[in-house]
Short mmCIF file of C-alpha atoms in Angstrom, two decimals:
data_model
loop_
_atom_site.label_atom_id
_atom_site.label_comp_id
_atom_site.label_asym_id
_atom_site.label_seq_id
_atom_site.Cartn_x
_atom_site.Cartn_y
_atom_site.Cartn_z
CA MET A 996 0.00 0.00 0.00
CA SER A 997 1.29 3.38 -0.99
CA ALA A 998 1.78 6.08 1.55
CA GLY A 999 -0.96 8.23 0.08
CA LEU A 1000 -3.58 5.46 0.33
CA LEU A 1001 -2.67 4.78 3.96
CA VAL A 1002 -3.13 8.44 4.84
CA ALA A 1003 -6.56 8.49 3.17
CA VAL A 1004 -7.74 5.43 5.15
CA LEU A 1005 -6.61 6.94 8.44
CA LEU A 1006 -8.35 10.23 7.71
CA ALA A 1007 -11.60 8.46 6.84
CA SER A 1008 -11.46 6.40 10.04
CA ALA A 1009 -10.93 9.55 12.12
CA LEU A 1010 -13.88 11.28 10.49
CA LEU A 1011 -16.14 8.30 11.01
CA GLU A 1012 -15.11 7.95 14.66
CA GLY A 1013 -15.72 11.63 15.35
CA SER A 1014 -19.21 11.50 13.87
CA GLY A 1015 -20.18 8.28 15.60
CA TRP A 1016 -21.20 6.73 12.36
CA ALA A 1017 -20.59 3.08 11.36
CA GLY A 1018 -19.22 1.93 14.67
CA GLY A 1019 -18.08 5.28 15.99
CA VAL A 1020 -18.74 6.35 19.60
CA GLY A 1021 -18.78 10.04 20.57
CA ASP A 1022 -20.75 13.08 21.63
CA GLY A 1023 -24.24 13.25 20.19
CA ASN A 1024 -24.65 9.47 20.01
CA LEU A 1025 -27.07 9.54 23.01
CA ARG A 1026 -30.25 11.58 22.76
CA LEU A 1027 -32.84 12.44 25.48
CA SER A 1028 -36.44 13.71 25.54
CA VAL A 1029 -38.80 14.01 28.54
CA THR A 1030 -42.58 14.11 28.93
CA VAL A 1031 -44.33 15.07 32.17
CA ASN A 1032 -47.93 13.88 32.60
CA GLY A 1033 -48.15 13.59 28.82
CA ARG A 1034 -46.73 17.03 28.03
CA ALA A 1035 -43.52 17.11 25.91
CA ASP A 1036 -42.81 20.84 26.22
CA SER A 1037 -42.73 20.92 29.99
CA ASP A 1038 -39.59 23.05 29.88
CA VAL A 1039 -41.58 26.04 28.60
CA ARG A 1040 -45.12 25.02 29.71
CA PRO A 1041 -44.82 22.96 32.86
CA PRO A 1042 -48.09 21.09 33.44
CA GLU A 1043 -50.09 22.06 36.52
CA VAL A 1044 -50.47 19.06 38.80
CA ARG A 1045 -52.53 19.21 41.98
CA VAL A 1046 -50.45 18.98 45.11
CA GLY A 1047 -50.52 15.40 46.36
CA ALA A 1048 -51.51 13.96 42.96
CA TRP A 1049 -49.22 11.70 40.91
CA VAL A 1050 -46.50 13.05 38.67
CA VAL A 1051 -45.26 10.67 35.94
CA LYS A 1052 -42.04 11.53 34.10
CA ARG A 1053 -40.97 9.49 31.05
CA TYR A 1054 -37.37 9.82 29.87
CA ARG A 1055 -36.85 8.55 26.25
CA LEU A 1056 -33.22 7.58 25.52
CA LEU A 1057 -31.98 6.89 21.94
CA ASN A 1058 -28.56 5.26 21.38
CA VAL A 1059 -27.46 6.09 17.81
CA SER A 1060 -23.97 4.62 18.24
CA GLU A 1061 -22.90 1.09 17.39
CA ALA A 1062 -21.79 0.40 20.98
CA ASP A 1063 -23.99 -0.85 23.78
CA LEU A 1064 -24.41 1.49 26.73
CA HIS A 1065 -24.12 0.04 30.23
CA ARG A 1066 -25.15 1.41 33.64
CA VAL A 1067 -27.74 3.68 32.05
CA ARG A 1068 -29.07 6.27 34.50
CA VAL A 1069 -30.99 9.55 34.67
CA LEU A 1070 -30.15 12.35 37.09
CA ASP A 1071 -33.20 14.59 37.73
CA PRO A 1072 -33.18 17.14 40.60
CA GLY A 1073 -36.95 17.51 40.16
CA ALA A 1074 -37.63 13.89 41.11
CA PRO A 1075 -37.16 12.35 44.57
CA ALA A 1076 -33.96 10.38 44.98
CA GLY A 1077 -34.31 6.78 43.88
CA SER A 1078 -37.60 7.33 42.05
CA VAL A 1079 -36.17 7.02 38.48
CA ARG A 1080 -36.05 3.50 37.04
CA CYS A 1081 -33.92 2.69 33.93
CA PRO A 1082 -32.88 -0.51 32.09
CA ALA A 1083 -29.36 -1.67 32.88
CA VAL A 1084 -28.24 -1.80 29.21
CA LEU A 1085 -29.22 0.27 26.19
CA PRO A 1086 -28.20 -1.65 23.04
CA ALA A 1087 -26.63 0.11 20.08
CA ALA A 1088 -29.01 1.80 17.62
CA GLU A 1089 -31.96 1.23 19.97
CA GLU A 1090 -34.06 3.27 22.38
CA ALA A 1091 -35.29 2.73 25.95
CA GLU A 1092 -37.47 4.50 28.47
CA CYS A 1093 -36.78 5.42 32.08
CA THR A 1094 -39.71 6.39 34.30
CA ALA A 1095 -40.29 8.21 37.59
CA ARG A 1096 -43.54 8.31 39.57
CA PHE A 1097 -44.00 10.45 42.69
CA ARG A 1098 -46.38 12.83 44.44
CA ALA A 1099 -46.49 16.47 43.45
CA VAL A 1100 -45.39 19.14 45.88
CA ALA A 1101 -46.30 22.81 45.78
CA GLY A 1102 -44.31 25.14 43.59
CA ARG A 1103 -42.60 25.25 40.18
CA HIS A 1104 -40.10 22.43 39.66
CA VAL A 1105 -38.34 22.74 36.26
CA HIS A 1106 -34.74 21.51 36.21
CA PRO A 1107 -32.04 20.27 33.79
CA VAL A 1108 -32.14 16.48 33.39
CA ARG A 1109 -29.02 14.46 32.52
CA ALA A 1110 -28.86 10.93 31.03
CA GLU A 1111 -25.67 8.84 31.08
CA GLY A 1112 -24.41 5.51 29.72
CA ASP A 1113 -20.97 3.85 29.77
CA VAL A 1114 -19.04 1.99 27.06
CA PRO A 1115 -16.65 -0.13 29.18
CA ALA A 1116 -14.54 -1.41 26.26
CA LEU A 1117 -13.64 2.11 25.23
CA ARG A 1118 -13.74 3.61 28.71
CA THR A 1119 -16.18 6.19 27.39
CA ARG A 1120 -19.32 7.72 28.84
CA LEU A 1121 -22.08 9.10 26.63
CA THR A 1122 -24.34 11.86 28.01
CA ALA A 1123 -27.42 13.82 27.00
CA THR A 1124 -29.37 16.66 28.66
CA ALA A 1125 -32.83 18.22 28.54
CA ARG A 1126 -35.03 20.48 30.67
CA ALA A 1127 -38.37 19.31 32.14
CA GLY A 1128 -40.64 19.76 35.15
CA TYR A 1129 -44.10 20.55 36.53
CA ALA A 1130 -45.93 23.08 38.71
CA GLY A 1131 -47.61 21.84 41.87
CA VAL A 1132 -50.76 23.89 42.53
CA ALA A 1133 -53.62 23.81 45.05
CA GLY A 1134 -55.57 25.87 47.47
CA ALA A 1135 -55.25 24.31 50.93
CA LEU A 1136 -58.09 25.08 53.33
CA GLY A 1137 -57.59 25.11 57.11
CA LEU A 1138 -60.00 25.81 59.98
CA THR A 1139 -59.64 26.50 63.69
CA GLU A 1140 -62.17 27.71 66.24
CA GLU A 1141 -62.35 29.29 69.68
CA VAL A 1142 -65.31 29.46 72.10
CA VAL A 1143 -65.87 32.11 74.80
CA VAL A 1144 -68.75 31.52 77.26
CA ALA A 1145 -70.16 34.59 78.99
CA THR A 1146 -70.61 34.62 82.77
CA PRO A 1147 -74.19 33.53 83.56
CA GLY A 1148 -76.40 36.22 85.05
CA THR A 1149 -78.76 35.75 87.97
CA GLY A 1150 -82.19 34.32 87.47
CA GLY A 1151 -81.24 31.15 85.51
CA GLY A 1152 -81.74 30.64 81.78
CA GLY A 1153 -78.18 29.65 80.75
CA ALA A 1154 -75.68 31.96 79.06
CA SER A 1155 -74.42 33.07 75.65
CA ALA A 1156 -71.42 31.49 73.88
CA THR A 1157 -69.45 33.25 71.13
CA VAL A 1158 -67.70 30.97 68.62
CA THR A 1159 -64.94 32.40 66.38
CA TYR A 1160 -64.04 30.37 63.26
CA THR A 1161 -60.69 31.13 61.56
CA VAL A 1162 -60.41 29.94 57.93
CA THR A 1163 -56.93 29.94 56.36
CA ASN A 1164 -55.67 29.37 52.83
CA ARG A 1165 -52.35 27.53 53.15
CA GLY A 1166 -52.07 26.85 49.44
CA ASN A 1167 -50.73 28.80 46.44
CA LEU A 1168 -54.04 29.42 44.63
CA PRO A 1169 -56.94 31.67 45.70
CA LEU A 1170 -59.98 30.04 47.26
CA TYR A 1171 -63.47 31.06 46.21
CA THR A 1172 -66.83 31.00 48.02
CA VAL A 1173 -65.53 29.60 51.30
CA ARG A 1174 -68.59 28.65 53.37
CA VAL A 1175 -68.55 28.14 57.16
CA GLU A 1176 -71.14 26.00 58.99
CA ASP A 1177 -71.51 24.30 62.38
CA PRO A 1178 -73.75 21.21 62.48
CA GLY A 1179 -72.79 20.62 66.11
CA LEU A 1180 -74.60 23.77 67.22
CA ALA A 1181 -77.34 23.41 64.59
CA LEU A 1182 -76.77 26.91 63.25
CA ALA A 1183 -79.06 28.26 60.60
CA PRO A 1184 -77.60 28.60 57.07
CA GLY A 1185 -75.48 31.73 56.88
CA ALA A 1186 -75.54 32.20 60.66
CA PRO A 1187 -71.80 32.89 61.17
CA ASP A 1188 -70.94 36.48 60.36
CA CYS A 1189 -67.98 36.52 57.93
CA GLY A 1190 -67.64 40.27 57.55
CA GLY A 1191 -71.26 40.85 56.61
CA GLN A 1192 -71.31 38.13 53.93
CA GLY A 1193 -73.63 35.65 55.62
CA GLY A 1194 -71.35 32.76 56.46
CA THR A 1195 -69.31 32.98 53.22
CA VAL A 1196 -65.87 34.37 52.37
CA ALA A 1197 -65.98 35.41 48.71
CA VAL A 1198 -62.23 35.19 47.95
CA LEU A 1199 -59.45 34.00 50.24
CA ALA A 1200 -55.97 34.73 48.88
CA PRO A 1201 -53.01 32.39 49.50
CA ASP A 1202 -51.42 32.66 52.96
CA THR A 1203 -54.30 34.75 54.36
CA SER A 1204 -57.05 34.15 56.94
CA ALA A 1205 -60.61 35.31 57.52
CA PHE A 1206 -62.77 35.30 60.66
CA CYS A 1207 -66.40 34.28 61.08
CA ARG A 1208 -68.30 34.66 64.36
CA THR A 1209 -71.61 33.59 65.81
CA THR A 1210 -73.22 34.05 69.24
CA VAL A 1211 -75.75 31.55 70.55
CA ARG A 1212 -77.66 31.38 73.83
CA LEU A 1213 -77.60 27.93 75.39
CA ARG A 1214 -79.09 26.28 78.44
CA PRO A 1215 -76.72 24.90 81.10
CA GLY A 1216 -74.88 21.79 79.90
CA THR A 1217 -71.90 20.49 77.88
CA TYR A 1218 -71.75 21.25 74.17
CA ARG A 1219 -69.52 20.29 71.23
CA SER A 1220 -69.01 22.72 68.40
CA ALA A 1221 -68.22 21.10 65.02
CA GLY A 1222 -67.14 23.75 62.53
CA ARG A 1223 -66.98 22.90 58.82
CA ALA A 1224 -65.48 24.98 55.98
CA SER A 1225 -65.67 24.30 52.24
CA GLY A 1226 -64.48 26.06 49.12
CA SER A 1227 -62.72 25.63 45.74
CA ASP A 1228 -59.64 26.97 43.96
CA ARG A 1229 -61.35 26.41 40.57
CA ALA A 1230 -58.08 25.12 39.04
CA THR A 1231 -58.09 22.45 36.29
CA THR A 1232 -54.95 20.28 36.40
CA LEU A 1233 -53.43 17.42 34.37
CA GLY A 1234 -53.58 13.76 35.27
CA THR A 1235 -50.80 11.21 34.74
CA GLY A 1236 -51.83 10.58 31.13
CA GLY A 1237 -52.39 14.23 30.25
CA GLU A 1238 -56.16 14.17 30.90
CA ARG A 1239 -57.81 17.26 32.39
CA VAL A 1240 -58.86 17.00 36.05
CA THR A 1241 -61.48 19.38 37.43
CA ALA A 1242 -61.02 21.11 40.76
CA PRO A 1243 -62.36 19.20 43.77
CA LEU A 1244 -64.34 20.66 46.67
CA LEU A 1245 -61.89 21.48 49.44
CA THR A 1246 -63.04 20.95 53.05
CA ALA A 1247 -61.68 21.43 56.55
CA GLY A 1248 -63.06 20.82 60.03
CA ALA A 1249 -62.49 21.79 63.65
CA SER A 1250 -64.24 21.15 66.96
CA ALA A 1251 -64.33 22.44 70.53
CA VAL A 1252 -66.03 21.21 73.72
CA PHE A 1253 -67.30 23.81 76.18
CA VAL A 1254 -69.57 24.01 79.25
CA VAL A 1255 -72.39 26.44 80.02
CA ARG A 1256 -72.80 26.58 83.79
CA GLU A 1257 -75.97 27.06 85.81
CA ALA A 1258 -76.68 30.69 86.60
CA PRO A 1259 -76.94 31.63 90.30
CA VAL A 1260 -80.52 32.05 91.57
CA ALA A 1261 -81.28 35.53 92.90
CA PRO A 1262 -82.54 35.60 96.55
CA VAL A 1263 -86.29 36.22 96.82
CA PRO A 1264 -87.14 38.91 99.45
CA ARG A 1265 -89.64 37.74 102.07
CA THR A 1266 -92.68 40.01 102.32
CA PRO A 1267 -94.13 40.11 105.90
CA ALA A 1268 -97.85 39.63 106.42
CA PRO A 1269 -99.94 42.79 106.73
CA GLY A 1270 -99.64 44.20 110.25
CA ALA A 1271 -96.77 41.87 111.26
CA PRO A 1272 -93.43 43.42 112.29
CA ALA A 1273 -90.45 42.92 110.01
CA ALA A 1274 -88.15 39.98 110.69
CA GLY A 1275 -85.30 42.19 111.88
CA ALA A 1276 -87.58 44.23 114.09
CA SER A 1277 -89.09 41.08 115.60
CA ALA A 1278 -85.66 39.64 116.30
CA GLY A 1279 -84.49 42.92 117.86
CA ALA A 1280 -87.60 43.20 119.98
CA ALA A 1281 -87.24 39.61 121.13
CA GLY A 1282 -83.59 40.20 122.04
CA ALA A 1283 -84.43 43.38 123.89
CA SER A 1284 -87.26 41.64 125.73
CA ALA A 1285 -84.97 38.75 126.67
CA GLY A 1286 -82.23 41.08 127.90
CA ALA A 1287 -84.34 43.67 129.66
CA GLY A 1288 -87.55 42.03 130.89
CA ALA A 1289 -86.45 38.46 131.74
CA VAL A 1290 -85.47 37.95 135.39
CA PRO A 1291 -83.07 35.02 135.91
CA ALA A 1292 -83.79 32.56 138.69
CA PRO A 1293 -81.79 32.98 141.89
CA GLY A 1294 -78.49 31.14 141.72
CA ALA A 1295 -78.49 31.00 137.93
CA PRO A 1296 -75.42 32.42 136.10
CA GLY A 1297 -75.85 36.12 135.54
CA ALA A 1298 -78.96 36.34 137.73
CA LEU A 1299 -79.52 39.42 139.82
CA ALA A 1300 -79.32 38.73 143.57
CA ARG A 1301 -82.56 39.51 145.37
CA THR A 1302 -82.23 41.51 148.70
CA ASP A 1303 -84.40 43.91 150.71
CA THR A 1304 -83.80 46.71 153.17
CA GLY A 1305 -84.76 44.77 156.39
CA THR A 1306 -82.21 43.49 158.95
CA GLY A 1307 -84.29 40.89 160.90
CA THR A 1308 -83.20 37.25 161.34
CA GLY A 1309 -85.12 34.12 162.34
CA THR A 1310 -84.60 30.45 163.14
CA GLY A 1311 -86.68 27.37 162.56
CA THR A 1312 -86.41 23.62 162.16
CA ASP A 1313 -86.20 21.52 159.01
CA ALA A 1314 -88.04 18.33 158.26
CA ALA A 1315 -85.57 16.34 160.39
CA GLY A 1316 -86.10 18.49 163.50
CA ARG A 1317 -82.73 20.31 163.23
CA PRO A 1318 -82.50 24.09 163.59
CA ALA A 1319 -82.78 25.78 160.22
CA ALA A 1320 -80.16 28.19 158.99
CA PRO A 1321 -80.81 31.85 159.61
CA ALA A 1322 -82.72 33.53 156.84
CA ALA A 1323 -80.74 35.74 154.48
CA PRO A 1324 -81.15 39.47 154.95
CA GLY A 1325 -84.03 40.78 152.98
CA ALA A 1326 -85.82 37.42 152.82
CA GLY A 1327 -89.09 39.12 153.53
CA ALA A 1328 -88.87 41.49 150.59
CA ALA A 1329 -91.71 41.59 148.17
CA PRO A 1330 -91.32 39.42 145.06
CA GLY A 1331 -89.79 41.23 142.15
CA ALA A 1332 -88.32 44.08 144.24
CA VAL A 1333 -84.71 44.86 143.25
CA PRO A 1334 -82.81 47.41 145.34
CA PRO A 1335 -80.91 50.06 143.42
CA SER A 1336 -77.62 48.94 144.97
CA SER A 1337 -77.82 45.52 143.26
CA VAL A 1338 -78.30 46.86 139.70
CA SER A 1339 -75.28 48.08 137.78
CA PRO A 1340 -75.42 51.64 136.43
CA GLY A 1341 -77.09 51.85 133.00
CA ALA A 1342 -78.85 48.47 133.32
CA VAL A 1343 -82.54 48.23 132.46
CA PRO A 1344 -84.72 47.49 135.53
CA PRO A 1345 -86.25 44.01 135.35
CA ALA A 1346 -89.88 43.69 134.33
CA PRO A 1347 -92.39 42.61 137.00
CA PRO A 1348 -93.03 38.88 137.32
CA PRO A 1349 -95.59 37.35 134.96
CA GLY A 1350 -97.93 36.71 137.90
CA LEU A 1351 -98.17 40.39 138.71
CA ARG A 1352 -98.75 41.27 135.05
CA ARG A 1353 -101.59 38.75 134.90
CA ALA A 1354 -103.12 40.05 138.13
CA ALA A 1355 -103.05 43.59 136.81
CA GLY A 1356 -104.97 42.60 133.74
CA VAL A 1357 -107.73 40.58 135.49
CA ASP A 1358 -109.99 43.55 135.98
CA ASP A 1359 -109.99 44.35 132.27
CA GLU A 1360 -110.86 40.89 130.93
CA GLY A 1361 -114.39 39.79 130.15
CA PHE A 1362 -116.24 36.55 130.73
CA LEU A 1363 -114.56 34.65 127.90
CA GLY A 1364 -111.19 35.99 129.00
CA ARG A 1365 -111.72 34.62 132.49
CA VAL A 1366 -112.65 31.20 131.10
CA ARG A 1367 -109.46 31.05 128.98
CA ARG A 1368 -107.34 32.24 131.91
CA ARG A 1369 -108.81 29.62 134.24
CA GLY A 1370 -108.02 26.94 131.67
CA ARG A 1371 -104.41 28.07 131.39
CA GLU A 1372 -104.04 28.26 135.16
CA ALA A 1373 -105.40 24.74 135.50
CA ALA A 1374 -102.82 23.48 133.02
CA GLU A 1375 -100.03 25.36 134.82
CA PHE A 1376 -101.23 24.01 138.17
CA GLY A 1377 -101.11 20.46 136.84
CA VAL A 1378 -97.53 20.90 135.65
CA ALA A 1379 -96.52 22.46 138.97
CA THR A 1380 -98.14 19.64 140.94
CA THR A 1381 -96.24 17.05 138.90
CA LEU A 1382 -92.94 18.81 139.53
CA LEU A 1383 -93.63 19.01 143.28
CA LEU A 1384 -94.44 15.30 143.46
CA LEU A 1385 -91.11 14.56 141.79
CA LEU A 1386 -88.97 17.03 143.75
CA ILE A 1387 -90.32 16.47 147.32
CA PRO A 1388 -89.14 12.81 147.60
CA ALA A 1389 -85.77 13.84 146.22
CA ALA A 1390 -85.44 16.59 148.85
CA VAL A 1391 -86.43 14.18 151.67
CA ALA A 1392 -83.90 11.62 150.49
CA ALA A 1393 -81.17 14.28 150.37
CA ALA A 1394 -81.99 15.35 153.94
CA LEU A 1395 -81.82 11.78 155.24
CA LEU A 1396 -78.47 11.18 153.58
CA GLY A 1397 -77.13 14.38 155.13
CA SER A 1398 -78.26 13.42 158.66
CA ARG A 1399 -76.62 10.01 158.41
CA ARG A 1400 -73.27 11.48 157.43
CA LYS A 1401 -73.33 13.68 160.51
#
């Protein structure tokens, strides 16, 4: 072979190897395209996928070289680690598909994707890149509530409870016609006041909240509030095969248990009978009568000692024949007489004995009065006779015991 022919063969081989044609291996021999939920232009129009729904990415790899590719893999920052599945070998002049399936998260996720395959015999790695991704969208409805029970007033009848419902949009799309209800308290439709809109929030922007309130009057007892909120973001998204998915009805719930206590009962004033003294006056009069008019019995604690102005003494014998003790000075004083010396200054003089008061009123009573008085005196005489019959034997026995000891 001449030198010129040899040079021509070497130049042709170099050109063929650089282009990857007819057994050549080089850049451009591996090609990549990506579809996301059926959309091929996701790099410029990322499909909207509802947060939490499935995202399906398909990576189409084409090997235009004449060498088999080993350890084929796809590196995609927009897919969770380990979610991409590829065949182990991509034969020469053939194509294969890698897939990834995962749940969508909120936000725009468009990233460069890189595919790789090795040619071990040549110690060469073929690569290809593309851009792809999706946009995770959704309005996310949240609800909390708080109950404040007013202090019950007097007179019974329960108390009022004010319930505040807080609706929040935690998503990245506006929510429309958010309605608040409470089946637990059996509220009428539109009962909560949401800013004068009758239980409905017209538009709730992302990352904002609105308040709805209602006040109900309840009887004493334990209650459970069960708030419910519903609304829609009105967004149409794409399914895994590219089909259109209508917006669902978004709901949220909250509950609270609270107690309405029994109201204290107001005291009812007692109205005295016509002509009867008031209770306080009666009690004061009774106390004054007990302190001023009652005369304690001799020897009782706090009793006034009875004396008179005479100085005579006398002796006698008791039932046993012994001389009796001399009588105390003043023993002959009239009943009920209290010398000034025995009453402390400022004290009220004792009232006369009941017997004297009765005797003073005998002349003024009529025939029926005398009959009633005689009946009372007979009853008092019977009680006195019974006491004497009980006390006389006891006194005799005490005297006999005393004489024996002497």
